[in-house]
Amino acid sequence: MIELLDSHAHLDDEKFKEDREAMIKQIKEEGITKLITAGYSLEGSKKAKELAEQYDFIYATVGISPNDIPQAEEELWIVLKEIKELAKQSKKIVAIGEIGLDYYWEQKNKALQKLAFKEQIKLANQLNKPIVIHTREAVMDTLAILKENKVALKGVLHCCPLNRELVKEALKLGFYISFAGPITFKNAKNADEIIEMVPNDKILIETDSPYLSPEPLRGKRNDSRNVKYIAQKIAEVKKKKLEEIAQITYQNAEKLFQIS
């Protein structure tokens, strides 16, 4: 059986409420031998940590995403302090994330998003962890912050937007690029070109489940077993066997997140 590592899922999501334990069992039985469940809010980060401590093959990230930051600066500082304490509590927490900028849903709080992003980069550096970056319709500001705020252990652009400039500059800075379901969509622009841009030692794969189900499962609830479709797409573009891409992305994730 091919072993796969899903580098970004949201196992705490409400969509898994009814059958979470059974689904996790199926995931492991079907070749997902390591999985990282990503925090995005204080509550989500706590749940991610709990799941990582409950299952030996699951790891977690903790952080506040740009879509989950409080709308007042004083509240943000309180939440960031709690995230810092949470991140220290378990060896199964392998990164700070997901963090970053998102101007698709909200543009009025750009300053607060930037502050949260920069402060969580500082936290990652203090705790000697990489970061997991969420960026949507905020390419230039994301790159500017990454250039101006050195990230010691680098990190990954999760579910990376298919933007040439973003990928080119992120690779120059030493970051990994993670691909998810959208690269399999029939209307995905630039997907093949962007995949080819990323060297083998910088590629990760993820589901971002329960969202972004890949073809041929669009519209259905996504889960970590479907990471094979992302690996298959990359294998086709790079003219490699699925087994090779599975091994490459597995080893890359283990290296970045310092897991073995």
PDB file of N, CA and C in Angstrom, residues 22 24 72 83 85 87 94 133 158 168 182 228 238 245:
ATOM      1  N   ALA A  22     -14.978   7.137  13.457  1.00  0.00           N
ATOM      2  CA  ALA A  22     -15.031   6.109  12.410  1.00  0.00           C
ATOM      3  C   ALA A  22     -14.248   6.550  11.182  1.00  0.00           C
ATOM      4  N   ILE A  24     -11.688   8.687  11.071  1.00  0.00           N
ATOM      5  CA  ILE A  24     -10.253   8.659  11.373  1.00  0.00           C
ATOM      6  C   ILE A  24      -9.715   7.231  11.254  1.00  0.00           C
ATOM      7  N   ALA A  72     -11.083  43.550  17.714  1.00  0.00           N
ATOM      8  CA  ALA A  72     -10.516  44.622  18.541  1.00  0.00           C
ATOM      9  C   ALA A  72      -9.098  44.224  18.934  1.00  0.00           C
ATOM     10  N   ILE A  83      -2.829  31.383  22.566  1.00  0.00           N
ATOM     11  CA  ILE A  83      -2.238  30.519  21.534  1.00  0.00           C
ATOM     12  C   ILE A  83      -0.798  30.174  21.905  1.00  0.00           C
ATOM     13  N   GLU A  85       0.511  29.957  24.918  1.00  0.00           N
ATOM     14  CA  GLU A  85       0.493  28.975  26.006  1.00  0.00           C
ATOM     15  C   GLU A  85       0.102  27.598  25.485  1.00  0.00           C
ATOM     16  N   ALA A  87       0.527  26.409  22.458  1.00  0.00           N
ATOM     17  CA  ALA A  87       1.589  25.857  21.609  1.00  0.00           C
ATOM     18  C   ALA A  87       2.695  25.194  22.416  1.00  0.00           C
ATOM     19  N   VAL A  94       3.156  20.931  15.763  1.00  0.00           N
ATOM     20  CA  VAL A  94       4.336  20.979  14.899  1.00  0.00           C
ATOM     21  C   VAL A  94       4.523  22.299  14.152  1.00  0.00           C
ATOM     22  N   ILE A 133       0.830  29.115   6.208  1.00  0.00           N
ATOM     23  CA  ILE A 133       0.324  30.406   5.733  1.00  0.00           C
ATOM     24  C   ILE A 133      -0.943  30.255   4.906  1.00  0.00           C
ATOM     25  N   HIS A 158      -0.097  27.094   2.428  1.00  0.00           N
ATOM     26  CA  HIS A 158      -1.088  26.013   2.383  1.00  0.00           C
ATOM     27  C   HIS A 158      -2.146  26.310   1.332  1.00  0.00           C
ATOM     28  N   LYS A 168       6.833  31.952  -7.068  1.00  0.00           N
ATOM     29  CA  LYS A 168       8.236  32.272  -7.384  1.00  0.00           C
ATOM     30  C   LYS A 168       8.931  32.924  -6.194  1.00  0.00           C
ATOM     31  N   PRO A 182      -8.007  22.096  -5.635  1.00  0.00           N
ATOM     32  CA  PRO A 182      -8.169  22.972  -6.806  1.00  0.00           C
ATOM     33  C   PRO A 182      -7.261  22.653  -7.991  1.00  0.00           C
ATOM     34  N   LYS A 228      -4.805  11.378  -2.225  1.00  0.00           N
ATOM     35  CA  LYS A 228      -4.208  10.611  -3.329  1.00  0.00           C
ATOM     36  C   LYS A 228      -4.500  11.250  -4.686  1.00  0.00           C
ATOM     37  N   LYS A 238       4.346  15.984 -13.506  1.00  0.00           N
ATOM     38  CA  LYS A 238       5.796  15.825 -13.391  1.00  0.00           C
ATOM     39  C   LYS A 238       6.299  14.535 -14.042  1.00  0.00           C
ATOM     40  N   ILE A 245       5.723  10.424  -5.987  1.00  0.00           N
ATOM     41  CA  ILE A 245       5.198  11.678  -5.448  1.00  0.00           C
ATOM     42  C   ILE A 245       4.739  11.480  -4.010  1.00  0.00           C
TER      43      ILE A 245
END
